XYZ file of C-alpha atoms in Angstrom:
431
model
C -252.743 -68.915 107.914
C -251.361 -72.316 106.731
C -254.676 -73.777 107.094
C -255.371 -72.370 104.438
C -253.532 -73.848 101.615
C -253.791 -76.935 100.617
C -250.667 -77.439 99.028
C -247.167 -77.088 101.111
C -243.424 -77.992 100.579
C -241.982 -80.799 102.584
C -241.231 -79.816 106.241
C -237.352 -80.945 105.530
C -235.990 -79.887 102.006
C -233.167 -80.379 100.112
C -230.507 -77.489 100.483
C -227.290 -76.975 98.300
C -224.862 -74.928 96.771
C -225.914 -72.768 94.076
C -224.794 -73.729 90.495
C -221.979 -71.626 89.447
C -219.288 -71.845 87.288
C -217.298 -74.186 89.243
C -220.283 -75.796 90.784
C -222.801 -77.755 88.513
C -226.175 -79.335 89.785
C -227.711 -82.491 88.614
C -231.013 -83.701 89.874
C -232.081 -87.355 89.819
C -235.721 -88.118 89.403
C -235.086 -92.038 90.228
C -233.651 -91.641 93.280
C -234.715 -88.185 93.526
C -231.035 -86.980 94.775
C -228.773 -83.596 93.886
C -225.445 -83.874 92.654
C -223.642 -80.505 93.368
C -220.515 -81.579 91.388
C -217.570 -79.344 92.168
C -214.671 -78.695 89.748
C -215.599 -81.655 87.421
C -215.542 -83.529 91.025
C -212.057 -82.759 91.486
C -212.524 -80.744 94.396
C -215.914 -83.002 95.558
C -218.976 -84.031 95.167
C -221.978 -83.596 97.454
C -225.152 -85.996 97.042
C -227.865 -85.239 99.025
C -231.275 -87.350 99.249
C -234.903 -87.058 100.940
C -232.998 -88.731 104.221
C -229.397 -89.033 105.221
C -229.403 -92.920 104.017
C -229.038 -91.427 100.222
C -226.657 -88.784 101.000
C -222.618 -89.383 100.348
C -219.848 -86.787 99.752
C -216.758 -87.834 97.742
C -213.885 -87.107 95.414
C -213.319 -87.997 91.773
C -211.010 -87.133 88.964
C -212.055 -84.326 86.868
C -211.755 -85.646 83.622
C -213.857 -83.001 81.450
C -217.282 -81.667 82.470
C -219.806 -83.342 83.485
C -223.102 -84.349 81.498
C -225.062 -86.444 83.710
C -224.596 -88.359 87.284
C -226.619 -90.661 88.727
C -226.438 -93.463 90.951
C -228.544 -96.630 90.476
C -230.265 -98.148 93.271
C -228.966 -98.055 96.697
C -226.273 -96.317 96.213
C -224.218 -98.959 94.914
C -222.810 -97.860 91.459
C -222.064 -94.256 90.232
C -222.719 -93.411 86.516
C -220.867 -90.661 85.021
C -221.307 -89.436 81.356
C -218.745 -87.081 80.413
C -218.900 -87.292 76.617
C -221.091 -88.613 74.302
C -219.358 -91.756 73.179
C -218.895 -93.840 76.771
C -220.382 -93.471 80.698
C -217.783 -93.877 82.934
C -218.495 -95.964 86.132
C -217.331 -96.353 89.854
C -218.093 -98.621 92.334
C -219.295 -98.005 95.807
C -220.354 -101.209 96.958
C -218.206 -102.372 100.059
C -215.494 -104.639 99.756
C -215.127 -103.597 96.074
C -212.624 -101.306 94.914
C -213.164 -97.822 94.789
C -211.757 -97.383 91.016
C -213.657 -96.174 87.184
C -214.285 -97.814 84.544
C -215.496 -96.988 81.398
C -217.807 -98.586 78.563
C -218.482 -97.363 74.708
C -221.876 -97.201 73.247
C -221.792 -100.498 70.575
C -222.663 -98.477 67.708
C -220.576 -96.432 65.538
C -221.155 -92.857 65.169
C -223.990 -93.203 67.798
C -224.056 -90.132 70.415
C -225.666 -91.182 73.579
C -228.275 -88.763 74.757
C -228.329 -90.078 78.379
C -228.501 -93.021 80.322
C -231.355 -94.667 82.686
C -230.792 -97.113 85.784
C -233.302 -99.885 86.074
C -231.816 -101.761 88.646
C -228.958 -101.924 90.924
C -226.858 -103.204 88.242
C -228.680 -102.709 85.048
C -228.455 -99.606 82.620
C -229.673 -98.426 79.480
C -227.889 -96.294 77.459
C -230.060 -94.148 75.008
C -228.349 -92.465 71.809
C -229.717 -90.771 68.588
C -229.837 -94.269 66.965
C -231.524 -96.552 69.839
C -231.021 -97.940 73.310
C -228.492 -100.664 74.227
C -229.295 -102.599 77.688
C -226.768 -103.732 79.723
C -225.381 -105.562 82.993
C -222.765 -104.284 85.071
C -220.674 -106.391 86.745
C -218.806 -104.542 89.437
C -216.460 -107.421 90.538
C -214.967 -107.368 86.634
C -215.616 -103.908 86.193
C -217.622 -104.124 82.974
C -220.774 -104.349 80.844
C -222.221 -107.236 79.673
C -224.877 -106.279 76.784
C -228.120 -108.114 77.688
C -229.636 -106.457 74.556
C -230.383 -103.635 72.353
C -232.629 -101.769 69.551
C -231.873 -99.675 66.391
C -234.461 -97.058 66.576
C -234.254 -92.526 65.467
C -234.211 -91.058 68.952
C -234.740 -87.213 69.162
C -235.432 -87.387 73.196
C -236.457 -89.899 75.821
C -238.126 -90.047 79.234
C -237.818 -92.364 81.908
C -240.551 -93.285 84.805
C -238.235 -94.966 87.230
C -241.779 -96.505 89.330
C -242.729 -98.403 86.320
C -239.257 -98.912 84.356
C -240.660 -98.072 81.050
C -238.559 -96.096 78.554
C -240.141 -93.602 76.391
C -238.534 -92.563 73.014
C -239.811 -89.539 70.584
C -239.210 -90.854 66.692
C -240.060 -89.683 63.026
C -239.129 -86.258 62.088
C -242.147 -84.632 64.076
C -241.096 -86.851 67.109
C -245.019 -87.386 67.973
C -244.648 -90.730 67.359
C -243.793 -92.248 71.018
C -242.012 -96.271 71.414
C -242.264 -97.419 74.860
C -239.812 -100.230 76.398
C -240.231 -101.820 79.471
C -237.767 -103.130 81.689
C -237.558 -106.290 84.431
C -235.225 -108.416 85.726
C -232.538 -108.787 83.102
C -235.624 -108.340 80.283
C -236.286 -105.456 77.782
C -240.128 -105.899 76.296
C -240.824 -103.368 73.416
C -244.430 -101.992 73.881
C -247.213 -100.768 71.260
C -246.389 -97.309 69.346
C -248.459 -94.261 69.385
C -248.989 -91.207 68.241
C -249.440 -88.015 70.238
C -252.417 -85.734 68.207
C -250.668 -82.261 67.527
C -252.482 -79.415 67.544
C -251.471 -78.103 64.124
C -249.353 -79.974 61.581
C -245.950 -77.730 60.117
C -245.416 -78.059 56.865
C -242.632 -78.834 56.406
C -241.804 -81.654 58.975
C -239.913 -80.814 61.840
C -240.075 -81.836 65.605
C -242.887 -80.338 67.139
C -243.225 -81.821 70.324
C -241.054 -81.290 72.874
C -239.561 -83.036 76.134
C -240.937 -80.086 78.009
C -244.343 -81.233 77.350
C -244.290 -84.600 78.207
C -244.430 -86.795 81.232
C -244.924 -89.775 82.345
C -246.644 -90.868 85.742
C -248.662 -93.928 87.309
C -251.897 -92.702 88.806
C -254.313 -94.878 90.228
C -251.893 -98.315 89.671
C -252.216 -97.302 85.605
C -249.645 -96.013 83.815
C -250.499 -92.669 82.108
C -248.198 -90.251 79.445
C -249.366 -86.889 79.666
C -249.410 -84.236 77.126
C -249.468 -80.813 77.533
C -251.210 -79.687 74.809
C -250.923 -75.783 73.872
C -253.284 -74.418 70.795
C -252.203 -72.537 68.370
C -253.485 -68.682 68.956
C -255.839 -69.412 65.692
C -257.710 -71.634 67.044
C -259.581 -69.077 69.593
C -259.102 -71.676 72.608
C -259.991 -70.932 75.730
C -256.540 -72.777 77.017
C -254.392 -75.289 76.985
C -254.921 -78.687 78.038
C -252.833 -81.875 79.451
C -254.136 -85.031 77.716
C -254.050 -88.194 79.171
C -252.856 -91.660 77.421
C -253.363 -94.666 79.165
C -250.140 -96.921 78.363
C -250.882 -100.492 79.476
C -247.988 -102.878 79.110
C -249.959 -104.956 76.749
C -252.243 -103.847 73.884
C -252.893 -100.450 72.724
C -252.214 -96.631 74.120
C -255.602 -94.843 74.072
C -256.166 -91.188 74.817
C -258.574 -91.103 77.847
C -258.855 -88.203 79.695
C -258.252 -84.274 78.980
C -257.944 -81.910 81.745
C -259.033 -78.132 81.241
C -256.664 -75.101 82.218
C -258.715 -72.620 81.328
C -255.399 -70.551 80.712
C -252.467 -70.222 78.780
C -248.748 -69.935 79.632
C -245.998 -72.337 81.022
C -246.446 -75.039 83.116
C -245.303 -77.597 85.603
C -247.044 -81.351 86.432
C -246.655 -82.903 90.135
C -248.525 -86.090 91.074
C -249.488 -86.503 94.629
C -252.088 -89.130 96.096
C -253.373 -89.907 92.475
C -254.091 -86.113 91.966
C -252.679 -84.635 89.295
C -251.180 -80.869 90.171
C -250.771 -78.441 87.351
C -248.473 -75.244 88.369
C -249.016 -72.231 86.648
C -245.730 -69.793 86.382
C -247.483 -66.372 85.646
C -249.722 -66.678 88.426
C -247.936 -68.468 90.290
C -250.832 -70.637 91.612
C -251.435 -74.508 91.175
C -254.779 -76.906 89.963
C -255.874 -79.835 90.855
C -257.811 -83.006 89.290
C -258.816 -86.313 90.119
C -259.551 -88.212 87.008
C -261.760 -90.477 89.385
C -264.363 -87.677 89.475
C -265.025 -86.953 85.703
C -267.432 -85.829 83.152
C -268.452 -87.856 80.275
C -267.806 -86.410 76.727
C -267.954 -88.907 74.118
C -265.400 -90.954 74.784
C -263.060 -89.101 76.456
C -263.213 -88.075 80.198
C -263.535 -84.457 80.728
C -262.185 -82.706 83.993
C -262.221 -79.207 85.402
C -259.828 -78.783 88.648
C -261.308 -79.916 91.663
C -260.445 -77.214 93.846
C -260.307 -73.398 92.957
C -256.711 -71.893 91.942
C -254.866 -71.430 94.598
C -250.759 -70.670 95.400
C -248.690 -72.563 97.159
C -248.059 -72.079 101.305
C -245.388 -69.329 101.485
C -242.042 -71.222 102.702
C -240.121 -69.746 106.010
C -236.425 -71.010 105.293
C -234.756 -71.227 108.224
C -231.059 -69.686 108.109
C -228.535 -69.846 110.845
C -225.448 -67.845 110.867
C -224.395 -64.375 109.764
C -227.547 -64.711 107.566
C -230.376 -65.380 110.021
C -232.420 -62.482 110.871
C -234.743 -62.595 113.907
C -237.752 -62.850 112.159
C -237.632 -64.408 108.793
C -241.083 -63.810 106.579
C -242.260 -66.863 104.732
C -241.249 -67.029 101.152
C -243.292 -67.265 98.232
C -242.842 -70.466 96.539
C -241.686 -70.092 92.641
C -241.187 -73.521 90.857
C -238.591 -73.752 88.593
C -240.782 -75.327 85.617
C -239.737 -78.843 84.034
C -241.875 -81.532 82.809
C -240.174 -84.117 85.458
C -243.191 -85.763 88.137
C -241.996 -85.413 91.386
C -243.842 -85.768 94.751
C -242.497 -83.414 96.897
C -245.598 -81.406 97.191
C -248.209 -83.053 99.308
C -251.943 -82.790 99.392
C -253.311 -81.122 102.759
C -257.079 -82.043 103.135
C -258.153 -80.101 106.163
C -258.166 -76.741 104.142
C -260.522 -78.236 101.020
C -263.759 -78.894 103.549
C -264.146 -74.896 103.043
C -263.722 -75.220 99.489
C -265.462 -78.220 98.036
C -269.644 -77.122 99.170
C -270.679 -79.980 97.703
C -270.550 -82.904 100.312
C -270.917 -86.124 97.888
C -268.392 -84.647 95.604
C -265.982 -83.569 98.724
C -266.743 -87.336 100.281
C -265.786 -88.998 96.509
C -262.477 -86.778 96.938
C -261.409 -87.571 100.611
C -262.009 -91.183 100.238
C -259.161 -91.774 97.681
C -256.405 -89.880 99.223
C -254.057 -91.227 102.128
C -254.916 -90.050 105.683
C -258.138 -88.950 105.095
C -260.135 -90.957 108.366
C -259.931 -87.680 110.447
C -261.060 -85.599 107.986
C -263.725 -87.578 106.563
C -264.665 -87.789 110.541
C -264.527 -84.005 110.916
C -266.743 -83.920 107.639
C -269.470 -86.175 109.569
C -269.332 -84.312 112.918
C -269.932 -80.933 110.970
C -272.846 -82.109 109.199
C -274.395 -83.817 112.414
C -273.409 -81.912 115.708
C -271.978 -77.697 114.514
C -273.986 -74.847 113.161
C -272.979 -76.532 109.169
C -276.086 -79.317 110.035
C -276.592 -80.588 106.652
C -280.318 -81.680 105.458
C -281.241 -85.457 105.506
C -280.786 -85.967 101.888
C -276.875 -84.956 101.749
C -276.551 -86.911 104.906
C -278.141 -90.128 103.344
C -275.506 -89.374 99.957
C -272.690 -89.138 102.863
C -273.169 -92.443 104.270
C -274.188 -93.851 101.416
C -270.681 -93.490 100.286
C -269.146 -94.780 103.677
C -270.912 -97.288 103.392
C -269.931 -98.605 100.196
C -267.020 -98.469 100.953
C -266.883 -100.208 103.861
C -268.981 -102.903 101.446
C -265.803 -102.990 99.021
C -264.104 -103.860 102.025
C -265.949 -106.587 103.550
C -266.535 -108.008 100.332
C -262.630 -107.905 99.408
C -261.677 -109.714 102.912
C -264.177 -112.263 102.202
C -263.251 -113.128 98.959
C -259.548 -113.781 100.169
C -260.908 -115.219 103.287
C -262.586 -118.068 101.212
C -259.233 -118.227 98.635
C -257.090 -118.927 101.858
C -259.762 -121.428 102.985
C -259.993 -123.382 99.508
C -256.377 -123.393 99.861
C -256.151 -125.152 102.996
C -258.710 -127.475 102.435
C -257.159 -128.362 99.216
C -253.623 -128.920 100.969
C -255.799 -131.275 103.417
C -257.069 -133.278 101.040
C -253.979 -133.910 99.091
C -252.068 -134.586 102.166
C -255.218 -137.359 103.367
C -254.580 -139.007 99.852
């Protein structure tokens, strides 16, 4: 039965305590880590990660409720934000003392929004007014501002692969300002403008958090927009739209991927596919924006692979609560615009459902573990009943092929760097 889905949860997920109202849950896309935050802490904290290396369980004072937690890189400094004048801080590197500390956003009548970590001891605090980058310094228990920009912020977004910052301005908030962040460096990126489908008169914000997000597929860096139509324009459905966001020169829209339905929706990104989860139905598409369809000069996509739902999920209970024989689960998403990962690819079951082999071939060879399945592709064609004619076979290892030309060609080419290398080395050291 699971064969035939070919999208599944992870094999080991995440379990936690329900939010309630003594129990609040934070999720952190960076580190991708709940926080089920008891009593303001008071009564503990539980942090639990993809392995056991990210997950802690501790105490803190409750000192009001809590607005955001995260912790930045390795678990070395928590972030607290209980208000929205200061973050509060606590240090969990060993040797150092286990005590808070607190810093003030620099500008006056500034409420801070939230608060990104781009390093193990770097931070950027966003508010309605701009971001201000610091340094911690956990030895002296404070922030050292490495530098900061007055900009109208009604939201931001953070991709924590690509440290770049992504703030909504002007009254509309269409009008996107990326930062990027490195090593002690902010670098303020090219503005654009996100095309709304209808203009309100008068100004106010019409585009929303919820239908933005921010990925890297293929090594690029992409914002995508979920783009609904307004009812009068007789649209067949909505649409994400792609912007390619390179770190220097101009955003460009690039690519628009057809629902073919209306509703709300969820993005994942998995092996360069982009996953788009449909709540009504409850079933997911998917597109490669490698395989694409030329309209002008925008890239055009349809989903890859026909609609399907998500593998039911059999949660294992032990206890008072486990029953002998525990049905899978249908999988609902709760919907956000936040990329995640956590819902991998399976390959096997989209040989029955991609017919056409150069297409199916163009699709295996991108994704991760796809030898045995691209081998299972071949032995079909050549050996079983499924004996393809000559022609598909030629387009088949035609493909392979060229690949395996990329390859030879790519080895070369640093085979003969290495070798200029040494040669020049040689010679200097003759001389």
């Amino acid at each position: 039965m699971s064969d035939e889905f070919y999208l599944e949860l992870s094999e080991n997920p995440v379990q936690f305590e329900n939010a309630s109202s003594v129990n609040n849950v934070f999720f952190d896309e960076a580190n991708k880590q709940v926080f089920a935050v008891r009593s303001g802490g008071a009564t503990g904290v539980v942090v639990k990660g993809p392995d056991d290396k990210s997950s802690v369980a501790f105490r803190m004072d409750d000192k009001g409720e809590v607005k955001c937690i995260k912790f930045s890189l390795g678990n070395k400094i928590l972030a607290v934000q209980r208000t929205t004048k200061s973050v509060d801080f606590i240090n969990f590197i060993p040797d150092y003392p286990h005590l808070e500390f607190s810093h003030e956003c620099k500008t006056k009548n500034a409420s801070i929004l939230g608060f990104c970590w781009t390093s193990w001891n770097e931070v950027v605090f966003v508010t309605d007014q701009g971001i201000e980058f610091y340094q911690v310094l956990p030895d002296k228990r404070t922030l050292k501002l490495l530098k900061s920009q007055s900009i109208n912020v009604n939201w931001y977004m953070y991709c924590p692969e690509t440290a770049v910052l992504l703030l909504s301005t002007t009254v509309q908030g269409n009008v996107l300002q990326p930062f990027a962040f490195k090593s002690a460096t902010m670098s303020k990126m090219s503005k654009f403008e996100i095309e709304l489908p209808a203009v309100p008169k008068p100004a106010k914000l019409s585009l929303s958090e919820r239908d933005i997000a921010v990925a890297t597929i293929y090594d690029q860096l992409y914002v995508m927009y979920l783009k609904h139509h307004s009812r009068a324009t007789n649209s067949p459905g909505a649409e994400v739209v792609l912007y390619h966001l390179p770190r220097e020169g101009t955003c460009r829209k690039t690519h628009v991927l057809k629902l073919n339905t209306t509703g709300k929706f969820a993005l994942n990104v998995v092996d360069n596919l982009v996953v788009v989860h449909h709540q009504s139905s409850q079933s997911s598409l998917i597109y490669d924006i490698k395989l694409r369809e030329l309209d002008g000069a925008l890239n055009v996509h349809q989903p890859v692979l026909p609609a399907q739902s998500i593998n039911p999920y059999k949660i294992h209970l032990t206890g008072p609560a486990a029953a002998p024989s525990q049905a899978p689960v249908p999988c609902e998403l709760l919907f956000s615009n936040r990329i995640s990962s956590s819902v991998p690819v399976k390959l096997q079951p989209t040989l029955k459902l991609l017919r056409d082999k150069g297409k199916l071939m163009d699709f295996l060879l991108r994704r991760r573990d796809c030898k045995m399945v691209i081998l299972s592709v071949c032995s079909q064609m050549l050996t079983e009943g499924d004996k393809g004619n000559l022609s598909v076979v030629a387009t088949v290892f035609d493909k392979l092929n060229q690949v395996y030309k990329e390859y030879l060609d790519a080895e070369q080419a640093y085979t003969a760097v290495g070798t200029d290398c040494f040669i020049t080395l040689l010679c200097v050291d003759l001389l």
